[in-house]
mmCIF file of C-alpha atoms and ligand atoms in Angstrom:
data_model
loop_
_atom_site.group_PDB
_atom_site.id
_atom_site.type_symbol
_atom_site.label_atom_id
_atom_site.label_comp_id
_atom_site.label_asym_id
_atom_site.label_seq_id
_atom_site.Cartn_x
_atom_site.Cartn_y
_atom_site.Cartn_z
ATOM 1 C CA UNK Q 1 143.442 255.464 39.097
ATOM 2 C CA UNK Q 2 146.979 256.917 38.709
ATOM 3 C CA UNK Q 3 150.825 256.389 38.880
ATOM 4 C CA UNK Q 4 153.043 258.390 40.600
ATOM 5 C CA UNK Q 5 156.590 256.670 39.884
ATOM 6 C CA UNK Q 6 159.387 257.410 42.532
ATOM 7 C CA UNK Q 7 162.306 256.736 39.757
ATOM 8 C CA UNK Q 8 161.451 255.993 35.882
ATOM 9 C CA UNK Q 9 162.142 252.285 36.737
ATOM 10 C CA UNK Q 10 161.450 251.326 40.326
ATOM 11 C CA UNK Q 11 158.830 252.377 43.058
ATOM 12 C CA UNK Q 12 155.240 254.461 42.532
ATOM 13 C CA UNK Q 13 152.903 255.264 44.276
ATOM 14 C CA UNK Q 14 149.079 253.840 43.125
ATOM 15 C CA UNK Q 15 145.997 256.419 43.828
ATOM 16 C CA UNK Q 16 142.604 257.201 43.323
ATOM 17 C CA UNK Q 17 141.720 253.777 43.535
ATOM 18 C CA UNK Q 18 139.625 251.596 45.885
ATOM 19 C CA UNK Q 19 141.445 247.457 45.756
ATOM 20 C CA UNK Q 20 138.104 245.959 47.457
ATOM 21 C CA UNK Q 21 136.584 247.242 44.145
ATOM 22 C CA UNK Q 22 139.096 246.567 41.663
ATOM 23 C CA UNK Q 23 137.701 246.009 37.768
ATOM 24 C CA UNK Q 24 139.835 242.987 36.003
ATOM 25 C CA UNK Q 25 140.805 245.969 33.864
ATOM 26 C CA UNK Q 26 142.230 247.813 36.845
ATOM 27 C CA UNK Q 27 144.025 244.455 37.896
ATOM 28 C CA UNK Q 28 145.747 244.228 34.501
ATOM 29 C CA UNK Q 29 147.095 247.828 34.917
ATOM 30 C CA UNK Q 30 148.385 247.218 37.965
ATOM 31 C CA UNK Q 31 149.820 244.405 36.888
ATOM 32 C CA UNK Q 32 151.746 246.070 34.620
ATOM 33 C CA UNK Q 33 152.707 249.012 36.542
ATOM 34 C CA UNK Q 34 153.938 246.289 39.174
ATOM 35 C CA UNK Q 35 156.328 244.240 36.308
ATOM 36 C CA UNK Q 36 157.684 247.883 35.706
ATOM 37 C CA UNK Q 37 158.042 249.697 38.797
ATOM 38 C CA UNK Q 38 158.638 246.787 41.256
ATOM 39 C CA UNK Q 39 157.442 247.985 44.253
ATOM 40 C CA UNK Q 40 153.603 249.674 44.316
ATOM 41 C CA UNK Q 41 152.499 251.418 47.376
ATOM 42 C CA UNK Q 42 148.104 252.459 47.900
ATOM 43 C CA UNK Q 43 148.284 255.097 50.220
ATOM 44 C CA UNK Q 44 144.965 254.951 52.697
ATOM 45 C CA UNK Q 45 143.189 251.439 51.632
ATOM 46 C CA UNK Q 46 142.447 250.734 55.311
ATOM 47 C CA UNK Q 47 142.028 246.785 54.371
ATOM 48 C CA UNK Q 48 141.120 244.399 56.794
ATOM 49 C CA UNK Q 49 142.750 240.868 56.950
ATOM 50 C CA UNK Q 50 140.375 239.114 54.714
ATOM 51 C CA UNK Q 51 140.359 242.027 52.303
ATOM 52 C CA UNK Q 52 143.770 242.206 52.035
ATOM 53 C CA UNK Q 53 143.879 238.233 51.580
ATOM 54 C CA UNK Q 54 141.656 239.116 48.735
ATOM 55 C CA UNK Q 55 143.752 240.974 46.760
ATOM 56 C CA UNK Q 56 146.623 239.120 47.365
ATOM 57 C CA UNK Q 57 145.466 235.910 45.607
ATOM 58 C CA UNK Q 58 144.899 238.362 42.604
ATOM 59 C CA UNK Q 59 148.307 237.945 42.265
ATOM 60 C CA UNK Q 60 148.422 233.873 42.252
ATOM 61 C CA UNK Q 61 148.332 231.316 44.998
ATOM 62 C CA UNK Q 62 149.302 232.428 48.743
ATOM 63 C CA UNK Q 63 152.208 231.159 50.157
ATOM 64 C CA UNK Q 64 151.858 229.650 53.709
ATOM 65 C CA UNK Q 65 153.953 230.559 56.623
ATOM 66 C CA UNK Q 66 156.704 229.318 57.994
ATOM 67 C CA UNK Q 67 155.111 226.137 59.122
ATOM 68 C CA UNK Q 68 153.379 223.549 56.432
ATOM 69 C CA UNK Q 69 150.746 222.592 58.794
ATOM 70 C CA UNK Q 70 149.222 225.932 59.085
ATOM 71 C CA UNK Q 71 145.992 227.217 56.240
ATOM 72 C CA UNK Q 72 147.697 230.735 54.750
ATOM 73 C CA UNK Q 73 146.648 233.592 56.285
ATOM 74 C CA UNK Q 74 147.768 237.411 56.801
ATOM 75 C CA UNK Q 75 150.219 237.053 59.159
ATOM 76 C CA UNK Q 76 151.180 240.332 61.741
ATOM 77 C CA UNK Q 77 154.770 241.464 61.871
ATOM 78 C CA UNK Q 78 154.608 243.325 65.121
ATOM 79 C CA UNK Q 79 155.456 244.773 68.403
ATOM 80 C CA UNK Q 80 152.699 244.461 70.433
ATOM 81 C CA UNK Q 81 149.798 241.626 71.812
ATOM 82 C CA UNK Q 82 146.394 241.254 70.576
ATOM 83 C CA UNK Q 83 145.270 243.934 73.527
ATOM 84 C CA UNK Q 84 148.109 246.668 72.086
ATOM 85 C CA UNK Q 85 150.153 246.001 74.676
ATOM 86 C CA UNK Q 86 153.997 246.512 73.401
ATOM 87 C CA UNK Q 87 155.796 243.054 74.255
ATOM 88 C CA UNK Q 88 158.487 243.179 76.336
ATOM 89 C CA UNK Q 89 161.998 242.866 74.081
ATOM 90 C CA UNK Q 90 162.910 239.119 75.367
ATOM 91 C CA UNK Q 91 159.774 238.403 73.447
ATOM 92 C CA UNK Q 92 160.243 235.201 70.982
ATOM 93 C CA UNK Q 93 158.435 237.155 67.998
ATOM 94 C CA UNK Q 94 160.327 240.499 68.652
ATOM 95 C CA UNK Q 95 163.224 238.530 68.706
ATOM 96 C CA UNK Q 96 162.199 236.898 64.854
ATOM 97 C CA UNK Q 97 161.428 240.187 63.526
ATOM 98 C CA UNK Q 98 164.874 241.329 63.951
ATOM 99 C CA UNK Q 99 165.796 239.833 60.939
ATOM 100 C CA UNK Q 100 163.843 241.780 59.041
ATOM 101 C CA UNK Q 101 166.150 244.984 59.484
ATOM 102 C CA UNK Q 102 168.658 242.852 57.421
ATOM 103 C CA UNK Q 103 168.583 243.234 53.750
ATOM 104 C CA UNK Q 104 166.393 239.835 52.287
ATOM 105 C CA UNK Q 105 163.832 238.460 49.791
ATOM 106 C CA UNK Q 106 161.014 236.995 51.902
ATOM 107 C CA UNK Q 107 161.482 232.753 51.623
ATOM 108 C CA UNK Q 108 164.710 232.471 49.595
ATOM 109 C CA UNK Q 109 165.281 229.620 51.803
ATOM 110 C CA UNK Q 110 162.406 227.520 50.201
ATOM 111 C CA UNK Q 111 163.160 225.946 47.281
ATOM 112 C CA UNK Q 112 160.607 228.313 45.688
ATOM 113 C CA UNK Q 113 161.099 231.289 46.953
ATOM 114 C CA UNK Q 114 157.649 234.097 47.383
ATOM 115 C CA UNK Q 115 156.695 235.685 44.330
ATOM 116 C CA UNK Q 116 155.348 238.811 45.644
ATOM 117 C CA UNK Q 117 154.275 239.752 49.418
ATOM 118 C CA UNK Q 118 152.143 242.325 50.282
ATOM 119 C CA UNK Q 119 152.345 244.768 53.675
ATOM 120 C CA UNK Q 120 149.970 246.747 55.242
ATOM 121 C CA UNK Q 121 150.318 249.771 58.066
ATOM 122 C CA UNK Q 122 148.090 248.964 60.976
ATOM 123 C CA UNK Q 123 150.202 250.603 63.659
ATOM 124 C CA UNK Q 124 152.661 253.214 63.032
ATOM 125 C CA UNK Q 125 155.522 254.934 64.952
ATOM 126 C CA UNK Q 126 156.125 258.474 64.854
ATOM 127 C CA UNK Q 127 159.334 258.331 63.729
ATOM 128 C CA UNK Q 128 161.293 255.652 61.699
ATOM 129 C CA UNK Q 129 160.216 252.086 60.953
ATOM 130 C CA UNK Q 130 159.838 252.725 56.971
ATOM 131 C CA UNK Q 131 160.149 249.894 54.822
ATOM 132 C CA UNK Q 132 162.994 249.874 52.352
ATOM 133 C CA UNK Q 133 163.249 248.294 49.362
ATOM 134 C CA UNK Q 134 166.401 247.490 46.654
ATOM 135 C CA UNK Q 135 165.992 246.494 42.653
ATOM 136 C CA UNK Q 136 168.224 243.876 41.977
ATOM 137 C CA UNK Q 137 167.016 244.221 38.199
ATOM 138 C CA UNK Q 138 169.541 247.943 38.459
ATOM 139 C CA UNK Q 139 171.566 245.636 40.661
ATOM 140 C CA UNK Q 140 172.709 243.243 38.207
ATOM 141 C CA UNK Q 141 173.271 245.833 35.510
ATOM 142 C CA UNK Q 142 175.811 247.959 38.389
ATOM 143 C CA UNK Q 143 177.943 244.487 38.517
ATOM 144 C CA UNK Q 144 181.372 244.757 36.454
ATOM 145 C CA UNK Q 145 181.506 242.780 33.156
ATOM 146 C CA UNK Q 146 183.478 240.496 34.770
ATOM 147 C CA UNK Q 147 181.905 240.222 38.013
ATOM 148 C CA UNK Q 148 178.920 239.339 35.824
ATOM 149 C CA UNK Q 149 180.555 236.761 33.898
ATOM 150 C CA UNK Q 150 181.701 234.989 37.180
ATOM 151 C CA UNK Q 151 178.829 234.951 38.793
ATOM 152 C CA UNK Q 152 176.319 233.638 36.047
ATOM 153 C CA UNK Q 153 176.421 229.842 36.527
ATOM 154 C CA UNK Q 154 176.929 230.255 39.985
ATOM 155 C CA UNK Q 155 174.586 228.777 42.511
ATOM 156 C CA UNK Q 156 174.106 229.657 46.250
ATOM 157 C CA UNK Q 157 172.908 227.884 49.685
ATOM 158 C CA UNK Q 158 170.375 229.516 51.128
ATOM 159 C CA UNK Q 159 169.049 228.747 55.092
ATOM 160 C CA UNK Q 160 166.637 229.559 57.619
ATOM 161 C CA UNK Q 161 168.879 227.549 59.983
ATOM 162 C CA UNK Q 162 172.017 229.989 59.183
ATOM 163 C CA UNK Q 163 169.859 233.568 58.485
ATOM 164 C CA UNK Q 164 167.877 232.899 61.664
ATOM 165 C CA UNK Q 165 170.701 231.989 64.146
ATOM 166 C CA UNK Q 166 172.410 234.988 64.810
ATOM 167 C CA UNK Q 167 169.627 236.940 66.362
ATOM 168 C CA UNK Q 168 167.818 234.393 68.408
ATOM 169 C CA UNK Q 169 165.026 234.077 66.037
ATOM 170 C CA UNK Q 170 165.778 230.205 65.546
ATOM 171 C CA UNK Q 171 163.662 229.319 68.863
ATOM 172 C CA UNK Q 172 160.688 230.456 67.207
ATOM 173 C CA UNK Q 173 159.765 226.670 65.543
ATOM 174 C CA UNK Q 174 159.682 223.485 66.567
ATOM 175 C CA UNK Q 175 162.949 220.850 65.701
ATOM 176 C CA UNK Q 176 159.970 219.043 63.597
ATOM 177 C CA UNK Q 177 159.370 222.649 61.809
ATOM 178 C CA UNK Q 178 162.883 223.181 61.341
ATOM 179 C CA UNK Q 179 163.080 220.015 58.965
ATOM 180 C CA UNK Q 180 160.995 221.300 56.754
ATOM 181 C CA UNK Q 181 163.291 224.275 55.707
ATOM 182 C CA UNK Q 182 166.259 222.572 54.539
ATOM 183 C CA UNK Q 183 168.862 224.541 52.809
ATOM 184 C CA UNK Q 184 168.219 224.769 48.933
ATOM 185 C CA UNK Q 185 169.823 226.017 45.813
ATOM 186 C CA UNK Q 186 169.103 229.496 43.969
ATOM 187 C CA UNK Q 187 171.753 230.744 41.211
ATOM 188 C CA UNK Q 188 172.873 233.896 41.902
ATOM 189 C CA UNK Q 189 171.576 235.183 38.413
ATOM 190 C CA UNK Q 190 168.075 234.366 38.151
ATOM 191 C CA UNK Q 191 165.888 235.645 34.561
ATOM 192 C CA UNK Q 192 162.901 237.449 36.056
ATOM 193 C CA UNK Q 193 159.970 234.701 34.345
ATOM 194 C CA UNK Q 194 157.379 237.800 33.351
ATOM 195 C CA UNK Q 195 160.028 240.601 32.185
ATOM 196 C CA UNK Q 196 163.140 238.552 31.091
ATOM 197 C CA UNK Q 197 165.106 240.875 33.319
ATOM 198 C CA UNK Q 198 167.988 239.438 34.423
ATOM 199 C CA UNK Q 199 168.425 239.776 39.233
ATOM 200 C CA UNK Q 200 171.261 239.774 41.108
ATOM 201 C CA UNK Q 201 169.453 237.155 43.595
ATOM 202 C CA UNK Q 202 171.564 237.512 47.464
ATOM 203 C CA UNK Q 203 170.258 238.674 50.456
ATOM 204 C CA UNK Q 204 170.529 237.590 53.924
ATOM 205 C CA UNK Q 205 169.351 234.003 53.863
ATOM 206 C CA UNK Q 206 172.234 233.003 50.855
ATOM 207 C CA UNK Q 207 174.963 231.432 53.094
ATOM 208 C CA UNK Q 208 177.290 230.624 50.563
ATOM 209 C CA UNK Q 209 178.134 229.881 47.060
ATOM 210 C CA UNK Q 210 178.599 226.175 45.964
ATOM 211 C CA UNK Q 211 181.635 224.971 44.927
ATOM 212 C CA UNK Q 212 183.429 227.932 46.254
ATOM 213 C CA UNK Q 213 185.302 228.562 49.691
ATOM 214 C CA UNK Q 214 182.681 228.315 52.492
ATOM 215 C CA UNK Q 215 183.825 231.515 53.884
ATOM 216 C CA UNK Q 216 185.285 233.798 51.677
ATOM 217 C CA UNK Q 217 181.939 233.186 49.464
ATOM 218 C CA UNK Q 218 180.373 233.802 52.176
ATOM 219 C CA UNK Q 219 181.785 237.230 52.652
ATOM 220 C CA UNK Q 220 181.340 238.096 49.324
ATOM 221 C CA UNK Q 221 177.490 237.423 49.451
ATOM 222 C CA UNK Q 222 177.038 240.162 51.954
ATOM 223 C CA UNK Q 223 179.315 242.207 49.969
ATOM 224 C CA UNK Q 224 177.453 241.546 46.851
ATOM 225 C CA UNK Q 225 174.120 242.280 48.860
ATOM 226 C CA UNK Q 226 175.706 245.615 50.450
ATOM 227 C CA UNK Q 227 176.715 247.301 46.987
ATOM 228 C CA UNK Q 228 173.715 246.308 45.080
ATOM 229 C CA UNK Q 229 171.583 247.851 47.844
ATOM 230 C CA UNK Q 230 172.613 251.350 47.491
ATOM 231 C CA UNK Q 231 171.243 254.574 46.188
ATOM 232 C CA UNK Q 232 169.910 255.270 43.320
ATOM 233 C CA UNK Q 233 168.326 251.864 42.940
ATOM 234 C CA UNK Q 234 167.041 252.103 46.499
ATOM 235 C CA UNK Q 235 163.159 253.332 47.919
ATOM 236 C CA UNK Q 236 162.056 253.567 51.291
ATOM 237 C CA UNK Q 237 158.259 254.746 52.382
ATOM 238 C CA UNK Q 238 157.190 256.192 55.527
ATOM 239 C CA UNK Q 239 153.846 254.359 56.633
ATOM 240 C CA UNK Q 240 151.297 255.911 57.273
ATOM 241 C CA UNK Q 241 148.096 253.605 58.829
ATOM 242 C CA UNK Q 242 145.812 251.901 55.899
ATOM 243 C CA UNK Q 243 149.102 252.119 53.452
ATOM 244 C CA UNK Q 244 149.517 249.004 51.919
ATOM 245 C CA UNK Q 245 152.473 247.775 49.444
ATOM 246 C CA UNK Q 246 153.044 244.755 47.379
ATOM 247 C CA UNK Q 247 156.473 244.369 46.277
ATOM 248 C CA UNK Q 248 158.030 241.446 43.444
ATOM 249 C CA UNK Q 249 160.023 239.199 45.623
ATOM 250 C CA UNK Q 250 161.703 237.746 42.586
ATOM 251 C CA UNK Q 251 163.390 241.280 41.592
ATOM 252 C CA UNK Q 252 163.361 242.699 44.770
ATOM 253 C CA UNK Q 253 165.423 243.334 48.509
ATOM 254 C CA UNK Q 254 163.687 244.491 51.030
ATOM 255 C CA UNK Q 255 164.173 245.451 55.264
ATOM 256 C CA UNK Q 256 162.741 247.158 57.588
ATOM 257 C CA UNK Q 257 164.082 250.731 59.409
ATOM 258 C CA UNK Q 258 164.686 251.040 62.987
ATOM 259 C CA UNK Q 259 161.833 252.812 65.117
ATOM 260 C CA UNK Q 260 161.972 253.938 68.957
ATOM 261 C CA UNK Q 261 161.892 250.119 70.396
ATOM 262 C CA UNK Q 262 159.409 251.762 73.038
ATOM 263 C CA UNK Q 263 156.863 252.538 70.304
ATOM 264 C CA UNK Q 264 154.077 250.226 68.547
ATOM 265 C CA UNK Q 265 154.086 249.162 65.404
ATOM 266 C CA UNK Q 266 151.969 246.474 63.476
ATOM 267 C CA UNK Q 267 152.120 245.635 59.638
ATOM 268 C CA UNK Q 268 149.986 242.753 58.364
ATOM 269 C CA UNK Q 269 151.673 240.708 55.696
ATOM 270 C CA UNK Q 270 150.187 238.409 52.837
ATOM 271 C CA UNK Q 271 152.380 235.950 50.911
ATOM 272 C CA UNK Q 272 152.098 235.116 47.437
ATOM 273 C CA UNK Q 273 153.213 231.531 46.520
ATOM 274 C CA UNK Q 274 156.254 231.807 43.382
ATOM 275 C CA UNK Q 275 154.603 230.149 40.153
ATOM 276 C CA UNK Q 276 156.293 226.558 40.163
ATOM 277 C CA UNK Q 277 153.644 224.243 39.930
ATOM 278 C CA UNK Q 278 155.208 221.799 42.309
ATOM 279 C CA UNK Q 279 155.661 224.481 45.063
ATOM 280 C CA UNK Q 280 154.774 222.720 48.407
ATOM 281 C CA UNK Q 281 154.283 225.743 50.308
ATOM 282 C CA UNK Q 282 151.396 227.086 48.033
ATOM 283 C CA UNK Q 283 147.730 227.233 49.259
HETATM 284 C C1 OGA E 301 158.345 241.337 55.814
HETATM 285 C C2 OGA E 301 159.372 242.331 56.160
HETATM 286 C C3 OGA E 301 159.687 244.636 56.741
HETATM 287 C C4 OGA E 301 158.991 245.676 57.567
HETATM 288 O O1 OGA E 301 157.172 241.551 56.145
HETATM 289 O O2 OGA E 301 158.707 240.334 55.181
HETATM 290 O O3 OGA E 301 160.510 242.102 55.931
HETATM 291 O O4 OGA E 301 159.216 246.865 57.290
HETATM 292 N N1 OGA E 301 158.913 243.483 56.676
HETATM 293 O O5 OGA E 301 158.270 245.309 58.483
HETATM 294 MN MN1 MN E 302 160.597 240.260 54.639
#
């Protein structure tokens, strides 16, 4: 098994190894390699659903969906029907996965947000539709002094009502589902629990900051989100089919590229739960 880091601090690729035969010893590298680098992509593991299950709850409990009732499972982020058939663009879950182009940490609007999720290629397009991903550990340290100062007791809103409305994506659950994702609270600094780094915590689910002007905060969320996701501290990869990554939500922004709309593409993702013992959404 070997690295191959992308920058000294953020993204590598993971090889020569074989995750439905992974030693405790191998975990615990990986582990480590993952609290340093962020972002870990296995080119060619070829997992199937319950494998890739598998290695996600290496990395604690899985997180379930977007509705409570439903056991946690790998979900598919894709294009196309269980025959391969690309659906047609009026399609309810084409419409969701719009969102996803948008710069985000996966479940920010829970009150525990993911800890890590996990993506695997099982359709590609020729061109485009790389996943991209942002450090918010470098993005914190690229705020001013000041800018730093301002924002560290500072707490946001974040919602699936507000993220989700502007692309149609709301329709996707129930009123009764809907309930369950009430807007909650994240400060806008958060310590990263494993490396004491401190995150610049935005993305598109914060609507705005508390105690602040609803819309002028709101601006400067997106603005906030916009800067910190530039290059250098930025990594995309180009999938190729049996890739799989696993990225820390907690430290991380991630979105999806755009791809020829008339072209397939399926990723299966995996969840992991964040570590609060009282999270209601973990499995
Ligand atoms: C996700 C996501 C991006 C992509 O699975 O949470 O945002 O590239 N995916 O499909
Ligand atoms: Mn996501």
């Amino acid at each position: 098994m070997n690295i191959e880091p992308a920058s000294p601090r953020f993204g590598a690729f993971v090889r020569n190894v074989c995750l439905t035969q992974l030693t405790e010893t191998d975990f615990q590298k990986i582990l480590s390699w993952w609290h340093q680098f962020a972002v870990l992509v296995f080119p060619s593991q070829h997992l199937s659903s319950e494998e890739q299950v598998d290695f996600t709850k290496r990395f604690g409990r899985l997180e379930r969906g977007l509705r409570k009732s439903q056991p946690p499972a790998a979900g598919m982020i894709s294009n196309i029907d269980r025959q391969g058939n690309l659906l047609p663009p009026s399609n309810i879950g084409r419409k969701f996965n719009i969102g996803n182009s948008v710069w985000h940490t996966d479940s920010s609007y829970k009150r525990v947000a993911a800890k890590a999720s996990l993506l695997s290629a099982h359709t590609v397009p020729a061109s485009g539709g790389q996943t991209e991903w942002a450090d918010m550990r470098q993005g914190y340290d690229a705020l001013s002094e000041s800018m730093k100062n301002w924002l560290s007791n500072k707490v946001a809103v974040h919602s699936y009502r507000f993220s989700h409305a502007w692309h149609k994506g709301l329709e996707f659950l129930s009123e009764e589902d809907l309930d369950q994702l009430p807007p909650v609270e994240h400060p806008i600094i958060k310590v990263h629990p494993d490396t004491n780094d401190k995150i610049l915590f935005v993305g598109r689910h914060a609507s705005h900051i508390i105690g602040e002007d609803f819309r002028s905060s709101r601006k400067l969320l997106r603005e906030l989100t916009f800067e910190a996701a530039q290059e250098p501290r930025t990594w995309k990869h180009q999938w190729s089919v049996g890739d799989i990554a696993v990225w820390d939500n907690r430290c991380v922004l991630h979105r999806a590229r755009r791809y020829p709309s008339n072209e397939p593409r399926a990723m299966a993702r995996t969840t992991v739960a964040g570590d609060d013992p009282n999270n209601e959404w973990a499995a």
